[in-house]
Short mmCIF file of C-alpha atoms in Angstrom, two decimals:
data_model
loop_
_atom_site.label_atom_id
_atom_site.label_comp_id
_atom_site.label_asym_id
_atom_site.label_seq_id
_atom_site.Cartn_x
_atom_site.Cartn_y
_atom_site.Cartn_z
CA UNK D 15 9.61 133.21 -46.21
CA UNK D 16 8.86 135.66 -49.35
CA UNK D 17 6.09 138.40 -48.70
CA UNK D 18 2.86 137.90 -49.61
CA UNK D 19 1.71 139.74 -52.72
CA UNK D 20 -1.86 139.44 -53.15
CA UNK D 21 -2.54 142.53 -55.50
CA UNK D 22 -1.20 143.49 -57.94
CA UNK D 23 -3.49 141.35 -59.73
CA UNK D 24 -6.21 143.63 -59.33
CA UNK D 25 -4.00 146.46 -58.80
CA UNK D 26 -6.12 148.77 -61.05
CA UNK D 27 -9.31 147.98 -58.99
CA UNK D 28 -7.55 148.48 -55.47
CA UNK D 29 -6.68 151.83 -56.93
CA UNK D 30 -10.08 152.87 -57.85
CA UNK D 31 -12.06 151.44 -55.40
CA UNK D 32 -10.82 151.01 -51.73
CA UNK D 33 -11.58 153.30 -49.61
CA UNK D 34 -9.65 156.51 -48.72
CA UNK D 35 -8.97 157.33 -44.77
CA UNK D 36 -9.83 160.58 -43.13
CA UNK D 37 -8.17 163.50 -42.69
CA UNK D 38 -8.35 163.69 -39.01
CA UNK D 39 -6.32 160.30 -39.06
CA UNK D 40 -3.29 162.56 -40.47
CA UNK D 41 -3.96 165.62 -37.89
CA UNK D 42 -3.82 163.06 -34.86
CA UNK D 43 -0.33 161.58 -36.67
CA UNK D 44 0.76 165.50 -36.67
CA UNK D 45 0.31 166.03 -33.24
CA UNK D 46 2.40 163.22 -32.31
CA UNK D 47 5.11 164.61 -33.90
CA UNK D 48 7.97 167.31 -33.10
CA UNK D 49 9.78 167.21 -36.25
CA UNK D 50 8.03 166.15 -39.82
CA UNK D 51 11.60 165.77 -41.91
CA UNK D 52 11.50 162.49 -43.46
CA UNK D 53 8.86 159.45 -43.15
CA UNK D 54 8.14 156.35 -44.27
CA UNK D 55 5.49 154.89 -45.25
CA UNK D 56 5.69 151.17 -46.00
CA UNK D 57 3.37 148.96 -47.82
CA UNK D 58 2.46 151.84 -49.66
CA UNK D 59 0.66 150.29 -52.52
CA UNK D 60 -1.26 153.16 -54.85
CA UNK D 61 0.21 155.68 -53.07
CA UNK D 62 -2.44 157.24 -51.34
CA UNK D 63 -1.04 157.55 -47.45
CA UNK D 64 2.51 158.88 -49.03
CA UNK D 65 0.30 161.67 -50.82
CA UNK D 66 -1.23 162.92 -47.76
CA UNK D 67 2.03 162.59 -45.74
CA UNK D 68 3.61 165.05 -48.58
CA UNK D 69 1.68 167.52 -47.12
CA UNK D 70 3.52 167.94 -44.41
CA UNK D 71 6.65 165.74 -44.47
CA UNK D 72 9.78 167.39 -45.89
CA UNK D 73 10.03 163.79 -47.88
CA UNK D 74 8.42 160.83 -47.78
CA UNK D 75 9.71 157.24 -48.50
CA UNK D 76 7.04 154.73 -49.87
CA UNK D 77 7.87 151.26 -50.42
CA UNK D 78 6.05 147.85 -51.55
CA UNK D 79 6.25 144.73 -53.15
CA UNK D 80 4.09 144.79 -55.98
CA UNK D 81 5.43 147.14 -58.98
CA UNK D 82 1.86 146.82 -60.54
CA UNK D 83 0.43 148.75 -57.33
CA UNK D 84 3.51 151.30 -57.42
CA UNK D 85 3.17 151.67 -61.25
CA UNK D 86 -0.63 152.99 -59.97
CA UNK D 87 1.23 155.60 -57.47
CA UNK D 88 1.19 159.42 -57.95
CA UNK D 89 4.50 161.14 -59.00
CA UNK D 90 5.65 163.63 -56.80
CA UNK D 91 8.85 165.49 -56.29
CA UNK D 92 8.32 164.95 -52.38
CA UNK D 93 7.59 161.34 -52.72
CA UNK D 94 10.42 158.61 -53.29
CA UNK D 95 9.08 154.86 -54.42
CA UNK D 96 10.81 151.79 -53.90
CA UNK D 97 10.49 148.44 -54.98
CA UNK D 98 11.71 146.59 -52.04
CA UNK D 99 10.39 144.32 -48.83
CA UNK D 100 8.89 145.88 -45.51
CA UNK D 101 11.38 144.02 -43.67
CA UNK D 102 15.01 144.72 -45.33
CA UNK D 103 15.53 148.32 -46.79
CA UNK D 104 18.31 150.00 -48.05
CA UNK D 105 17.47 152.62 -46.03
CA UNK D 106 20.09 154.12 -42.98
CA UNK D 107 20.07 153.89 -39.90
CA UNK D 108 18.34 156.44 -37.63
CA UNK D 109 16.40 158.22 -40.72
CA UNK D 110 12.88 158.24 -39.76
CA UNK D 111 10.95 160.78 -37.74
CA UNK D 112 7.63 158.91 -38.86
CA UNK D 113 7.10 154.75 -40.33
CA UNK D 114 3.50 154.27 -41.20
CA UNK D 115 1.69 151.18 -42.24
CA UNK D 116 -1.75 151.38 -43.60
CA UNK D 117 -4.29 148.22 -44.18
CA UNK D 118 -0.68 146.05 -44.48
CA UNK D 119 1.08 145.45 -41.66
CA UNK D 120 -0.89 142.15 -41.08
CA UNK D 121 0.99 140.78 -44.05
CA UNK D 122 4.25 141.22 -42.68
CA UNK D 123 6.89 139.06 -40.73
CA UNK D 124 6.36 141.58 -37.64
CA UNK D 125 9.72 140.50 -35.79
CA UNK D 126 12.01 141.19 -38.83
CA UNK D 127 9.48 144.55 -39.92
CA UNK D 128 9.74 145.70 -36.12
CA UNK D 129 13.54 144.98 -36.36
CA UNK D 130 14.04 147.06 -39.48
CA UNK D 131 11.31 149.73 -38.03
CA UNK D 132 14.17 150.29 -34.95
CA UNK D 133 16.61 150.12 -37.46
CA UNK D 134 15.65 153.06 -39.90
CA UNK D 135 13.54 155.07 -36.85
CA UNK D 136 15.12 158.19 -35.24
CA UNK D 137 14.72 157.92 -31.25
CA UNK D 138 11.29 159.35 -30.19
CA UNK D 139 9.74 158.72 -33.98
CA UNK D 140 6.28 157.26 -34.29
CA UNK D 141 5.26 154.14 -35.56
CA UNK D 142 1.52 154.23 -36.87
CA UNK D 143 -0.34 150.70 -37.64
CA UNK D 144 -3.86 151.15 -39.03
CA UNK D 145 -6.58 149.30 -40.77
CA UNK D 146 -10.48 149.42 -41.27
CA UNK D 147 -13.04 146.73 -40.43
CA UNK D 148 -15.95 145.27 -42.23
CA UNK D 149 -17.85 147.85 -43.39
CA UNK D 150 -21.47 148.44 -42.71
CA UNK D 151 -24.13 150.40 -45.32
CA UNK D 152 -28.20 149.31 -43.51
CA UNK D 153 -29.04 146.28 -42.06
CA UNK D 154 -30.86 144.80 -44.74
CA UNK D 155 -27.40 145.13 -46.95
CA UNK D 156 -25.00 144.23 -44.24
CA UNK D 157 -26.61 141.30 -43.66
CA UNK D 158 -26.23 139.86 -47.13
CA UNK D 159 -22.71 141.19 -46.82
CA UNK D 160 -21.60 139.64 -43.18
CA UNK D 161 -23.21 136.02 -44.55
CA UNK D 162 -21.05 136.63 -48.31
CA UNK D 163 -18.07 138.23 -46.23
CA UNK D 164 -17.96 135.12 -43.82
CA UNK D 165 -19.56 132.44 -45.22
CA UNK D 166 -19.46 132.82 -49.09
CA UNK D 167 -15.78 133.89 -49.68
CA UNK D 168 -14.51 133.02 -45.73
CA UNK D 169 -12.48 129.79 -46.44
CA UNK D 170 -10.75 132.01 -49.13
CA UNK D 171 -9.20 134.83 -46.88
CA UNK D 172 -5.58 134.31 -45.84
CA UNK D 173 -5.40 133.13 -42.56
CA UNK D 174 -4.02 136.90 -41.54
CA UNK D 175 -7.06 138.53 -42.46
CA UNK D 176 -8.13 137.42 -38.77
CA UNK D 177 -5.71 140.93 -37.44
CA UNK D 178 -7.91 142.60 -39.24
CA UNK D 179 -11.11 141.19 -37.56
CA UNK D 180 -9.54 141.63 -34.24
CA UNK D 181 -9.03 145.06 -34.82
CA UNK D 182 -5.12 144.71 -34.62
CA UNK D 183 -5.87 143.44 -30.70
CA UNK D 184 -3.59 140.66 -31.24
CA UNK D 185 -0.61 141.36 -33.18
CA UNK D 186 2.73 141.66 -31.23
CA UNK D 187 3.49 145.57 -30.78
CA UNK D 188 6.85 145.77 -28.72
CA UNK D 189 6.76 149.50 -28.28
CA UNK D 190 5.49 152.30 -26.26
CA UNK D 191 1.29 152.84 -27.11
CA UNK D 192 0.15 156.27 -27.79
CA UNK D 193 -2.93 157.48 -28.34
CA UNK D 194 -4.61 155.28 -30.89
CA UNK D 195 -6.52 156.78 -33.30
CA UNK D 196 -10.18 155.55 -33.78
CA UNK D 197 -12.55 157.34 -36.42
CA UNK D 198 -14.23 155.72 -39.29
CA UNK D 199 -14.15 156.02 -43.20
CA UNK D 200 -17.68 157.22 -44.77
CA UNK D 201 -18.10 157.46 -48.24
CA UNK D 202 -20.91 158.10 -51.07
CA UNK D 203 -21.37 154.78 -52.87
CA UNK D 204 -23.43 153.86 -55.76
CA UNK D 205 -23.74 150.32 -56.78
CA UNK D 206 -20.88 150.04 -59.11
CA UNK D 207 -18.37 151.61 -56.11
CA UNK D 208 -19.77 148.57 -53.97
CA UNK D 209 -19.20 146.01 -56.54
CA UNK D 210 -15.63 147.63 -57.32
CA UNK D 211 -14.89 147.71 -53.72
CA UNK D 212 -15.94 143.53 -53.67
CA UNK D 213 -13.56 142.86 -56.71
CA UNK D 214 -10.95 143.96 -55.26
CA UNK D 215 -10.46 141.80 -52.16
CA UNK D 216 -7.87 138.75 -52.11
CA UNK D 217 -10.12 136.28 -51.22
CA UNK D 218 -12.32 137.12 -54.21
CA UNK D 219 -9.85 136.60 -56.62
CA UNK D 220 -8.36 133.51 -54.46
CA UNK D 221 -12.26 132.09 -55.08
CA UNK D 222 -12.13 133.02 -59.07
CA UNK D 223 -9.02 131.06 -59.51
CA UNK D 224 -10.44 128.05 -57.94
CA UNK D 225 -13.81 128.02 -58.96
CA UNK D 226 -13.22 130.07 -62.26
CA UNK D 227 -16.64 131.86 -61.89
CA UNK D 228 -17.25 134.85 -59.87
CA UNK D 229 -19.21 135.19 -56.55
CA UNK D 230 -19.07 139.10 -56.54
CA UNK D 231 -21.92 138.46 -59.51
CA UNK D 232 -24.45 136.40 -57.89
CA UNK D 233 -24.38 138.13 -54.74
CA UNK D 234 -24.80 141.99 -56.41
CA UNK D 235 -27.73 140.28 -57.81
CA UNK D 236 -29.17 139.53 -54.14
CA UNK D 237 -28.36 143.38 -53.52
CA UNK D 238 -29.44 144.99 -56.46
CA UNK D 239 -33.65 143.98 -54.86
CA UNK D 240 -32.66 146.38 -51.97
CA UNK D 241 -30.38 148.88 -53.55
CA UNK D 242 -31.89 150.68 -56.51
CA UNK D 243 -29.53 151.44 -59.32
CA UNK D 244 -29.68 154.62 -58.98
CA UNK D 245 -29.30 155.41 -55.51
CA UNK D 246 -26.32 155.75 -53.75
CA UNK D 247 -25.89 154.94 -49.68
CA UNK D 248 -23.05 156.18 -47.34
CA UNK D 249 -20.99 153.43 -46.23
CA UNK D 250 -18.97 153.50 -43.27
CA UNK D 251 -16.11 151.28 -42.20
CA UNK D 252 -14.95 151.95 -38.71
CA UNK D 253 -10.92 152.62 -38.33
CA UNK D 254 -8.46 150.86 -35.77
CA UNK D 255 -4.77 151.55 -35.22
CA UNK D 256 -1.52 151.21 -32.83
CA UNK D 257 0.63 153.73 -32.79
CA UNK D 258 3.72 153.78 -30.78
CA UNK D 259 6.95 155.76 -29.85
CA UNK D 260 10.69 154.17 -30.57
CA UNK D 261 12.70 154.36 -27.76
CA UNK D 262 16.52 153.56 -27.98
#
C-alpha cells in the first residue's frame, strides 16, 4: 500500500500555522537518553522536531514523503533530509540512539515502520510517538469547534484520525513503555492563526475538493460574534505520547 500524503497540498499553511510543541517535551526525551549521537526523526514534514533535536543530537536524520513539506524545512549543517518512506530507509542497521515521530505515526503501516524502527535502532535507543488532541480556546468557541470538528468536516477525516482521538490508546506498540510524556501546547492566537490553523487540516481540504466551497469560511463567520478581531485568546491543545525502549 503507498503512504498516505495528505499535505503537501497545503504545505505552506501546515508550516505557518500548526502548532509548535513544548520544550519540556524535548527535556523529558533528554533524560531518557545516555548517548545523543545520531537520531531520527521520521515524518518530519517542515522540519520543526529535527530543529529542536539539533540542539542536542550530534546529527539528526529527518525523513518524509512529501518534498513540498521538506522544501518548507530549515537548512542546517546538523540536519540531513530525505525524501523517502517511514517504513523502508536506506539507512544501516543499528544507527539510531533516538527515532521520533511527531503528529504522524498514525499514518503509517506500524508493522513494517516498527520493523524498520528495530532495524535502524541501536539496542537501548528510544522510540518517541506523540501527537496533540482537539484543542480547546472557552467554551463558547469550543463548542462551535467540537460540532464543526465532528459534525461539519467529520465524514471527511481519514479513518486514522480516530489514533488521534484515542490519544494513541490503541495503536499496536510492541516495545518496552517508558515514561510517557503528557503536557500541553498553549499558544497566543488571533483570529487569522485560528483560521490558518483550520485550513490546514486534511479533512478540510478533502471537503473543498468535493464540495468545491469552503467550510473554514462559514464557520469563522459563526466565531467572529464571540471573538473580536482584535483580540487574541490562548489556545491549548493537550499532548499524548508512547515512548518506548528497543531491546535486542
Amino acid at each position: 500500500m503507498a503512504p498516505k500524503d495528505l499535505f503537501s497540498t497545503q504545505a505552506g499553511l501546515y508550516k505557518k500555522f500548526r502548532p509548535t510543541y513544548p520544550p519540556e517535551l524535548y527535556q523529558h526525551l533528554r533524560s531518557l537518553l545516555q548517548t545523543h549521537e545520531l537520531a531520527w526523526d521520521c515524518g518530519t514534514g517542515n522540519g520543526q522536531v529535527a530543529l529542536e533535536l539539533a540542539k542536542f543530537f550530534t546529527h539528526v536524520h529527518a525523513t518524509d514523503i512529501s518534498e513540498q513539506q521538506l522544501s518548507k524545512a530549515p537548512a542546517s549543517d546538523r540536519i540531513t533530509y530525505h525524501l523517502m518512506p517511514a517504513e523502508h530507509t536506506t539507512f544501516p542497521d543499528n544507527s539510531f540512539d533516538l527515532i521520533t515521530v511527531g503528529q504522524a505515526v498514525h499514518w503509517f503501516d506500524f508493522e513494517r515502520f516498527y520493523q524498520e524502527v528495530n532495524r535502524v535502532a541501536k539496542p537501548g535507543a528510544i522510540l518517541a510517538l506523540w501527537g496533540y488532541g482537539v484543542l480547546s480556546i472557552s467554551p463558547e468557541v469550543d463548542a462551535l469547534f467540537n460540532h464543526f470538528y465532528s459534525g461539519t468536516v467529520g465524514p471527511y477525516w481519514n479513518f486514522e484520525r480516530r489514533y488521534v482521538d484515542e490519544a494513541y490508546t490503541t495503536i499496536p506498540f510492541p516495545f518496552q513503555e517508558e515514561p510517557a510524556f503528557t503536557g500541553a501546547i498553549t499558544a497566543q492566537w488571533a483570529l487569522p492563526d485560528f483560521e490558518g490553523y483550520l485550513n490546514s487540516w486534511s479533512s478540510v481540504q478533502s471537503y473543498i475538493r468535493k464540495n468545491g466551497d469552503n467550510p473554514v469560511n462559514g464557520f469563522m463567520e459563526q466565531v467572529k460574534e464571540l471573538w473580536p478581531e482584535n483580540e487574541t485568546k490562548e489556545v491549548r491543545f493537550p499532548v499524548f505520547s508512547r515512548i518506548g525502549r528497543i531491546k535486542k
